[in-house]
Amino acid sequence: MNIKTSRLTIKTFSLDMAQSVYENSQDDDTRRFVPDEVYDSVEEARAAIEFLLSRYDSTDGPFVYPIITNDDGKNIGYIQLCQIDDGSWEIGYHIAKMFTGQGYATEAVKAFLPAMAKKFNIKEVYGICLAENTASVRVLKKCGFVEVYKGSGNYQGKEAEIVKTMWINKMVIETERLLLREYTIDDFDSLYEIMSDAETMQHYPAPFDEARTRRWIEWNIENYAQYGFGLWAVVLKETGEFIGDCGITIQNIDGEMLPEVGYHIHKKYWRRGFAKEAAQTVRDWTFMNTKYNVLYSYMKYTNEGSWRTAMANGMKKVKEYPDPKNTISYAFAITREEWLYMANNG
């Protein structure tokens, strides 16, 4: 296990972490919210690590990993996935009190969950915490968990007021360098940075304001439900950084509603082949998972970067037409037969 984010690394335990594990277990939040994970001595913490190391090769866990800061290598907590009584999976995490309030738990959960879900083919994960642990409830909701129960329930062997949430493993498309995943409303800040930028949006009528950016995310979430696809968030596999979107939507192209491959990449990542890499993967996914026999990309005639990406995607220019939004639009297309020929002949 070695998952890196912009600030954190989630890795396997080692016995020399016993001191930091013991120290992290002593804070008030641990005693209050996870009392069965308080250790009375460094030796007890070391024994716990030995047990956890023995479970890494199992199929039922628990799978517990330390969370380490990238800048100074400090062990600031842990994240875990374990099975509960009915065989379903539950996530747990704890950030030492002196490191809370900095978004570390959210960052760790967002990176950890997809990796573990993929490794063990897990479709659903629960998050269960005390109702009074409002900080943990907020983290879960930021990470896409939905509340399914709130009330009296068993928590670490005692009856208590709990909140039970559930995360559903949503579709993720993987390329050599990228992950394409479904949007969540938490992507707003990263998307707004892209869509509000005048240079990035020079081929649009105007940059997006906050309302239009938020509506863009909502529109794609609606598309997932209606069509099973939409524009997906594009993130760097290595760091989890959001760098744009790419996907398929139904667009009005010269009066016809047609499946269109679209893409937007943060300008600091232009000319690195990310749009091409994402678009080609979307093209392949669409021909393999839908009945469409032709895919399109369209753009304002001045958007050379976009039509060059379309050409790199195996598309040919099939139409040039007046467009009130773009003055003149170019439409590029690739057929299923052309795609199959490319796939079979390199």
CSV table of C-alpha atoms in Angstrom, one decimal:
chain,number,residue,atom,x,y,z
A,1,MET,CA,0.0,0.0,0.0
A,2,ASN,CA,1.3,3.4,-1.0
A,3,ILE,CA,-1.3,6.0,-1.8
A,4,LYS,CA,0.0,9.5,-2.3
A,5,THR,CA,-2.1,12.7,-2.3
A,6,SER,CA,-0.8,16.3,-2.5
A,7,ARG,CA,-0.1,16.4,1.3
A,8,LEU,CA,-0.4,12.8,2.6
A,9,THR,CA,0.9,9.2,2.1
A,10,ILE,CA,-1.1,6.2,3.2
A,11,LYS,CA,1.2,3.3,3.6
A,12,THR,CA,1.7,0.0,5.4
A,13,PHE,CA,2.6,0.0,9.1
A,14,SER,CA,6.0,-0.7,10.5
A,15,LEU,CA,6.9,-1.6,14.1
A,16,ASP,CA,8.9,1.6,14.5
A,17,MET,CA,5.6,3.5,14.4
A,18,ALA,CA,4.6,2.2,17.8
A,19,GLN,CA,5.5,5.3,19.7
A,20,SER,CA,3.6,7.6,17.4
A,21,VAL,CA,0.6,5.3,17.4
A,22,TYR,CA,0.6,5.2,21.2
A,23,GLU,CA,0.8,9.0,21.4
A,24,ASN,CA,-1.9,9.6,18.8
A,25,SER,CA,-4.2,7.3,20.8
A,26,GLN,CA,-4.0,9.4,23.9
A,27,ASP,CA,-5.8,12.5,22.8
A,28,ASP,CA,-9.3,13.4,24.1
A,29,ASP,CA,-11.1,12.7,20.8
A,30,THR,CA,-9.8,9.1,20.6
A,31,ARG,CA,-11.0,8.5,24.2
A,32,ARG,CA,-14.3,10.0,23.4
A,33,PHE,CA,-15.1,8.6,20.0
A,34,VAL,CA,-13.0,5.4,19.6
A,35,PRO,CA,-12.2,4.3,23.1
A,36,ASP,CA,-11.3,0.7,22.0
A,37,GLU,CA,-8.3,2.2,20.1
A,38,VAL,CA,-6.7,3.8,23.1
A,39,TYR,CA,-3.4,2.1,24.0
A,40,ASP,CA,-2.1,2.0,27.5
A,41,SER,CA,1.6,1.6,26.5
A,42,VAL,CA,3.9,1.7,23.5
A,43,GLU,CA,4.2,-2.1,23.9
A,44,GLU,CA,0.4,-2.5,23.5
A,45,ALA,CA,0.6,-0.3,20.4
A,46,ARG,CA,3.4,-2.4,19.0
A,47,ALA,CA,1.3,-5.6,19.6
A,48,ALA,CA,-1.6,-4.0,17.7
A,49,ILE,CA,0.7,-3.1,14.8
A,50,GLU,CA,1.9,-6.7,14.7
A,51,PHE,CA,-1.7,-7.9,14.4
A,52,LEU,CA,-2.5,-5.4,11.7
A,53,LEU,CA,0.6,-6.4,9.7
A,54,SER,CA,-0.6,-10.0,9.8
A,55,ARG,CA,-3.9,-9.1,8.2
A,56,TYR,CA,-2.6,-7.3,5.1
A,57,ASP,CA,-2.6,-10.6,3.1
A,58,SER,CA,-6.1,-11.6,4.2
A,59,THR,CA,-9.3,-11.0,2.3
A,60,ASP,CA,-11.4,-9.8,5.2
A,61,GLY,CA,-9.1,-7.4,7.1
A,62,PRO,CA,-9.1,-5.3,9.1
A,63,PHE,CA,-7.0,-3.2,6.7
A,64,VAL,CA,-5.5,-0.4,8.8
A,65,TYR,CA,-2.9,2.0,7.5
A,66,PRO,CA,-1.1,5.0,9.0
A,67,ILE,CA,-1.5,8.5,7.5
A,68,ILE,CA,1.8,10.2,7.0
A,69,THR,CA,2.4,13.9,6.1
A,70,ASN,CA,4.6,14.3,3.0
A,71,ASP,CA,6.4,17.4,4.1
A,72,ASP,CA,7.8,16.2,7.4
A,73,GLY,CA,6.9,12.4,7.6
A,74,LYS,CA,4.8,12.7,10.7
A,75,ASN,CA,2.3,9.9,11.5
A,76,ILE,CA,-0.9,11.9,12.1
A,77,GLY,CA,-3.5,9.1,12.3
A,78,TYR,CA,-4.8,6.1,10.5
A,79,ILE,CA,-7.5,5.0,8.0
A,80,GLN,CA,-9.1,1.6,7.9
A,81,LEU,CA,-11.5,-0.7,6.1
A,82,CYS,CA,-13.0,-3.6,8.1
A,83,GLN,CA,-15.9,-6.0,7.8
A,84,ILE,CA,-18.9,-5.7,10.1
A,85,ASP,CA,-21.2,-8.4,11.3
A,86,ASP,CA,-23.3,-8.8,8.1
A,87,GLY,CA,-20.2,-9.0,5.9
A,88,SER,CA,-20.4,-5.5,4.6
A,89,TRP,CA,-17.6,-3.0,4.8
A,90,GLU,CA,-17.1,0.0,7.1
A,91,ILE,CA,-14.5,2.8,6.9
A,92,GLY,CA,-12.9,4.3,9.9
A,93,TYR,CA,-10.3,7.0,10.4
A,94,HIS,CA,-8.7,9.1,13.1
A,95,ILE,CA,-6.6,12.2,12.8
A,96,ALA,CA,-4.7,13.2,16.0
A,97,LYS,CA,-6.3,16.2,17.6
A,98,MET,CA,-3.4,18.6,16.9
A,99,PHE,CA,-3.8,18.0,13.2
A,100,THR,CA,-7.5,18.3,12.9
A,101,GLY,CA,-9.3,21.1,11.1
A,102,GLN,CA,-6.9,21.0,8.1
A,103,GLY,CA,-8.9,18.7,5.8
A,104,TYR,CA,-6.6,15.7,6.2
A,105,ALA,CA,-9.3,13.2,7.0
A,106,THR,CA,-11.3,14.2,3.9
A,107,GLU,CA,-8.2,14.1,1.7
A,108,ALA,CA,-7.3,10.6,3.0
A,109,VAL,CA,-10.7,9.1,2.7
A,110,LYS,CA,-11.1,10.4,-0.9
A,111,ALA,CA,-7.9,8.7,-1.9
A,112,PHE,CA,-8.2,5.5,0.1
A,113,LEU,CA,-11.8,4.5,-0.7
A,114,PRO,CA,-11.5,4.1,-4.5
A,115,ALA,CA,-8.2,2.3,-4.3
A,116,MET,CA,-9.6,-0.2,-1.7
A,117,ALA,CA,-12.9,-0.6,-3.5
A,118,LYS,CA,-11.0,-1.5,-6.7
A,119,LYS,CA,-8.7,-3.9,-5.0
A,120,PHE,CA,-11.4,-5.9,-3.3
A,121,ASN,CA,-14.3,-5.2,-5.8
A,122,ILE,CA,-16.3,-3.5,-3.1
A,123,LYS,CA,-19.6,-1.9,-4.2
A,124,GLU,CA,-20.7,-0.3,-0.9
A,125,VAL,CA,-19.0,1.0,2.2
A,126,TYR,CA,-20.6,2.2,5.4
A,127,GLY,CA,-19.5,5.0,7.6
A,128,ILE,CA,-20.8,4.8,11.2
A,129,CYS,CA,-20.1,7.4,13.9
A,130,LEU,CA,-21.6,8.9,17.0
A,131,ALA,CA,-24.2,11.5,16.2
A,132,GLU,CA,-22.3,13.9,18.4
A,133,ASN,CA,-19.2,13.5,16.3
A,134,THR,CA,-20.4,16.2,13.8
A,135,ALA,CA,-16.9,16.6,12.4
A,136,SER,CA,-16.8,13.0,11.2
A,137,VAL,CA,-20.3,13.3,9.8
A,138,ARG,CA,-19.1,16.3,7.7
A,139,VAL,CA,-16.1,14.4,6.4
A,140,LEU,CA,-18.2,11.5,5.3
A,141,LYS,CA,-20.7,13.7,3.5
A,142,LYS,CA,-17.8,15.6,1.8
A,143,CYS,CA,-16.5,12.2,0.5
A,144,GLY,CA,-19.8,11.2,-1.0
A,145,PHE,CA,-21.4,9.3,1.8
A,146,VAL,CA,-25.2,9.5,2.1
A,147,GLU,CA,-27.0,9.3,5.4
A,148,VAL,CA,-29.2,6.2,5.6
A,149,TYR,CA,-30.0,6.1,9.3
A,150,LYS,CA,-29.9,8.3,12.3
A,151,GLY,CA,-31.0,7.1,15.8
A,152,SER,CA,-30.2,4.6,18.5
A,153,GLY,CA,-27.8,1.8,17.6
A,154,ASN,CA,-24.9,-0.3,18.6
A,155,TYR,CA,-21.5,1.6,18.7
A,156,GLN,CA,-18.5,-0.3,19.9
A,157,GLY,CA,-20.7,-2.6,22.0
A,158,LYS,CA,-22.8,0.1,23.6
A,159,GLU,CA,-26.2,1.6,22.8
A,160,ALA,CA,-25.8,5.2,21.5
A,161,GLU,CA,-27.1,7.8,19.1
A,162,ILE,CA,-25.4,7.1,15.8
A,163,VAL,CA,-25.3,8.3,12.2
A,164,LYS,CA,-25.0,5.6,9.6
A,165,THR,CA,-23.9,6.7,6.1
A,166,MET,CA,-23.2,4.8,2.9
A,167,TRP,CA,-20.8,5.3,0.0
A,168,ILE,CA,-21.6,3.6,-3.4
A,169,ASN,CA,-18.6,2.8,-5.6
A,170,LYS,CA,-19.3,4.8,-8.7
A,171,MET,CA,-17.8,4.3,-12.1
A,172,VAL,CA,-14.1,5.1,-12.5
A,173,ILE,CA,-12.3,5.0,-15.9
A,174,GLU,CA,-8.5,4.5,-15.6
A,175,THR,CA,-5.8,5.5,-18.1
A,176,GLU,CA,-2.0,5.5,-17.8
A,177,ARG,CA,-1.9,8.8,-16.0
A,178,LEU,CA,-5.5,9.7,-15.2
A,179,LEU,CA,-8.7,8.7,-13.4
A,180,LEU,CA,-12.1,9.7,-14.8
A,181,ARG,CA,-14.8,9.7,-12.1
A,182,GLU,CA,-18.2,11.1,-11.5
A,183,TYR,CA,-18.5,14.7,-10.4
A,184,THR,CA,-19.6,15.6,-6.9
A,185,ILE,CA,-20.6,19.0,-5.7
A,186,ASP,CA,-17.3,19.1,-3.7
A,187,ASP,CA,-15.5,19.6,-7.1
A,188,PHE,CA,-16.9,23.1,-7.3
A,189,ASP,CA,-13.9,25.1,-6.3
A,190,SER,CA,-11.5,23.2,-8.6
A,191,LEU,CA,-13.9,23.4,-11.5
A,192,TYR,CA,-14.6,27.1,-10.9
A,193,GLU,CA,-10.9,27.8,-11.1
A,194,ILE,CA,-10.9,26.4,-14.6
A,195,MET,CA,-14.3,27.6,-16.0
A,196,SER,CA,-14.0,31.2,-14.6
A,197,ASP,CA,-10.6,31.7,-16.3
A,198,ALA,CA,-10.8,34.0,-19.3
A,199,GLU,CA,-8.0,32.4,-21.2
A,200,THR,CA,-9.4,28.9,-20.8
A,201,MET,CA,-12.9,30.0,-21.8
A,202,GLN,CA,-11.8,32.3,-24.7
A,203,HIS,CA,-13.8,30.1,-27.2
A,204,TYR,CA,-17.0,30.3,-25.1
A,205,PRO,CA,-19.3,33.3,-25.1
A,206,ALA,CA,-18.1,34.2,-21.6
A,207,PRO,CA,-16.3,32.6,-18.6
A,208,PHE,CA,-18.6,30.8,-16.1
A,209,ASP,CA,-19.8,32.5,-12.9
A,210,GLU,CA,-20.3,30.6,-9.7
A,211,ALA,CA,-24.0,29.8,-10.5
A,212,ARG,CA,-23.2,28.4,-14.0
A,213,THR,CA,-20.3,26.4,-12.6
A,214,ARG,CA,-22.5,24.8,-10.0
A,215,ARG,CA,-25.2,24.1,-12.6
A,216,TRP,CA,-22.5,22.4,-14.8
A,217,ILE,CA,-21.9,19.9,-12.0
A,218,GLU,CA,-25.6,19.4,-11.4
A,219,TRP,CA,-26.2,18.9,-15.1
A,220,ASN,CA,-23.6,16.2,-15.3
A,221,ILE,CA,-24.9,14.4,-12.2
A,222,GLU,CA,-28.4,14.5,-13.9
A,223,ASN,CA,-26.8,13.0,-17.1
A,224,TYR,CA,-25.3,10.1,-15.1
A,225,ALA,CA,-28.8,9.2,-13.8
A,226,GLN,CA,-30.5,9.7,-17.2
A,227,TYR,CA,-28.0,8.3,-19.7
A,228,GLY,CA,-25.4,6.4,-17.6
A,229,PHE,CA,-22.7,8.9,-18.7
A,230,GLY,CA,-21.8,12.6,-18.8
A,231,LEU,CA,-18.7,14.6,-18.4
A,232,TRP,CA,-16.5,13.0,-15.8
A,233,ALA,CA,-14.0,14.7,-13.5
A,234,VAL,CA,-10.4,14.1,-14.7
A,235,VAL,CA,-7.9,13.7,-11.9
A,236,LEU,CA,-4.2,12.9,-11.9
A,237,LYS,CA,-3.7,9.2,-10.8
A,238,GLU,CA,-0.5,10.0,-9.0
A,239,THR,CA,-1.8,12.8,-6.8
A,240,GLY,CA,-5.6,12.9,-7.1
A,241,GLU,CA,-5.5,16.5,-8.3
A,242,PHE,CA,-8.6,17.6,-10.2
A,243,ILE,CA,-7.4,18.9,-13.6
A,244,GLY,CA,-10.6,19.2,-15.7
A,245,ASP,CA,-13.3,17.1,-17.2
A,246,CYS,CA,-13.9,14.8,-20.2
A,247,GLY,CA,-16.8,12.6,-21.2
A,248,ILE,CA,-19.8,12.2,-23.4
A,249,THR,CA,-23.0,14.3,-23.5
A,250,ILE,CA,-25.9,14.7,-25.9
A,251,GLN,CA,-25.4,18.0,-27.8
A,252,ASN,CA,-27.2,20.0,-30.4
A,253,ILE,CA,-24.9,19.8,-33.5
A,254,ASP,CA,-26.5,21.7,-36.4
A,255,GLY,CA,-30.0,20.8,-35.3
A,256,GLU,CA,-29.4,17.2,-34.4
A,257,MET,CA,-29.0,15.8,-30.9
A,258,LEU,CA,-25.9,13.7,-31.1
A,259,PRO,CA,-23.4,12.0,-28.7
A,260,GLU,CA,-20.4,14.4,-28.3
A,261,VAL,CA,-17.0,13.9,-26.7
A,262,GLY,CA,-16.1,17.0,-24.7
A,263,TYR,CA,-13.1,18.0,-22.7
A,264,HIS,CA,-11.7,20.9,-20.5
A,265,ILE,CA,-8.3,20.8,-19.0
A,266,HIS,CA,-6.7,23.3,-16.6
A,267,LYS,CA,-4.4,25.6,-18.5
A,268,LYS,CA,-1.4,24.7,-16.4
A,269,TYR,CA,-1.7,21.2,-17.8
A,270,TRP,CA,-2.1,22.1,-21.5
A,271,ARG,CA,0.2,20.6,-24.1
A,272,ARG,CA,0.9,17.5,-22.0
A,273,GLY,CA,-1.5,15.2,-23.9
A,274,PHE,CA,-4.0,14.9,-21.0
A,275,ALA,CA,-7.0,15.9,-23.2
A,276,LYS,CA,-6.0,13.4,-25.9
A,277,GLU,CA,-5.5,10.7,-23.3
A,278,ALA,CA,-8.9,11.3,-21.7
A,279,ALA,CA,-10.8,11.7,-25.0
A,280,GLN,CA,-9.4,8.5,-26.5
A,281,THR,CA,-10.4,6.6,-23.4
A,282,VAL,CA,-13.9,8.1,-23.5
A,283,ARG,CA,-14.2,7.2,-27.2
A,284,ASP,CA,-13.2,3.6,-26.4
A,285,TRP,CA,-15.6,3.4,-23.4
A,286,THR,CA,-18.5,4.8,-25.4
A,287,PHE,CA,-18.1,2.4,-28.4
A,288,MET,CA,-17.7,-0.6,-25.9
A,289,ASN,CA,-20.6,0.4,-23.6
A,290,THR,CA,-23.3,2.1,-25.8
A,291,LYS,CA,-25.0,1.4,-29.1
A,292,TYR,CA,-23.9,4.7,-30.7
A,293,ASN,CA,-22.3,4.1,-34.1
A,294,VAL,CA,-20.9,7.6,-34.6
A,295,LEU,CA,-19.3,9.9,-32.0
A,296,TYR,CA,-18.8,13.6,-32.5
A,297,SER,CA,-16.8,16.5,-31.1
A,298,TYR,CA,-17.7,20.1,-32.0
A,299,MET,CA,-16.2,23.4,-31.3
A,300,LYS,CA,-15.9,27.0,-32.3
A,301,TYR,CA,-13.8,27.3,-35.5
A,302,THR,CA,-11.1,29.3,-33.7
A,303,ASN,CA,-10.5,26.6,-31.1
A,304,GLU,CA,-7.5,24.9,-32.8
A,305,GLY,CA,-6.5,23.1,-29.7
A,306,SER,CA,-9.9,21.4,-29.5
A,307,TRP,CA,-10.1,20.3,-33.1
A,308,ARG,CA,-6.5,19.0,-33.0
A,309,THR,CA,-7.5,16.9,-30.0
A,310,ALA,CA,-10.5,15.6,-32.0
A,311,MET,CA,-8.2,14.7,-34.9
A,312,ALA,CA,-5.9,12.9,-32.5
A,313,ASN,CA,-9.0,11.0,-31.3
A,314,GLY,CA,-9.3,9.6,-34.8
A,315,MET,CA,-12.0,12.0,-35.9
A,316,LYS,CA,-12.4,13.7,-39.3
A,317,LYS,CA,-14.0,17.0,-40.0
A,318,VAL,CA,-17.5,16.3,-41.3
A,319,LYS,CA,-19.3,19.6,-41.0
A,320,GLU,CA,-18.8,23.4,-40.9
A,321,TYR,CA,-21.9,25.3,-40.1
A,322,PRO,CA,-23.2,28.7,-38.9
A,323,ASP,CA,-23.8,28.7,-35.1
A,324,PRO,CA,-25.3,31.6,-33.1
A,325,LYS,CA,-23.2,30.6,-30.1
A,326,ASN,CA,-19.9,30.1,-31.9
A,327,THR,CA,-20.4,32.1,-35.2
A,328,ILE,CA,-19.1,29.1,-37.1
A,329,SER,CA,-18.7,25.6,-35.6
A,330,TYR,CA,-16.7,22.7,-36.8
A,331,ALA,CA,-18.0,19.1,-36.3
A,332,PHE,CA,-15.7,16.2,-36.2
A,333,ALA,CA,-16.8,12.5,-36.1
A,334,ILE,CA,-15.5,8.9,-36.0
A,335,THR,CA,-17.7,5.9,-36.8
A,336,ARG,CA,-17.7,2.6,-35.0
A,337,GLU,CA,-16.2,0.9,-38.1
A,338,GLU,CA,-13.4,3.4,-38.2
A,339,TRP,CA,-12.7,2.9,-34.5
A,340,LEU,CA,-12.6,-0.9,-35.0
A,341,TYR,CA,-10.2,-0.6,-37.9
A,342,MET,CA,-7.9,1.6,-35.8
A,343,ALA,CA,-8.1,-0.8,-32.9
A,344,ASN,CA,-7.3,-3.8,-35.1
A,345,ASN,CA,-4.6,-2.2,-37.1
A,346,GLY,CA,-2.8,0.0,-34.6
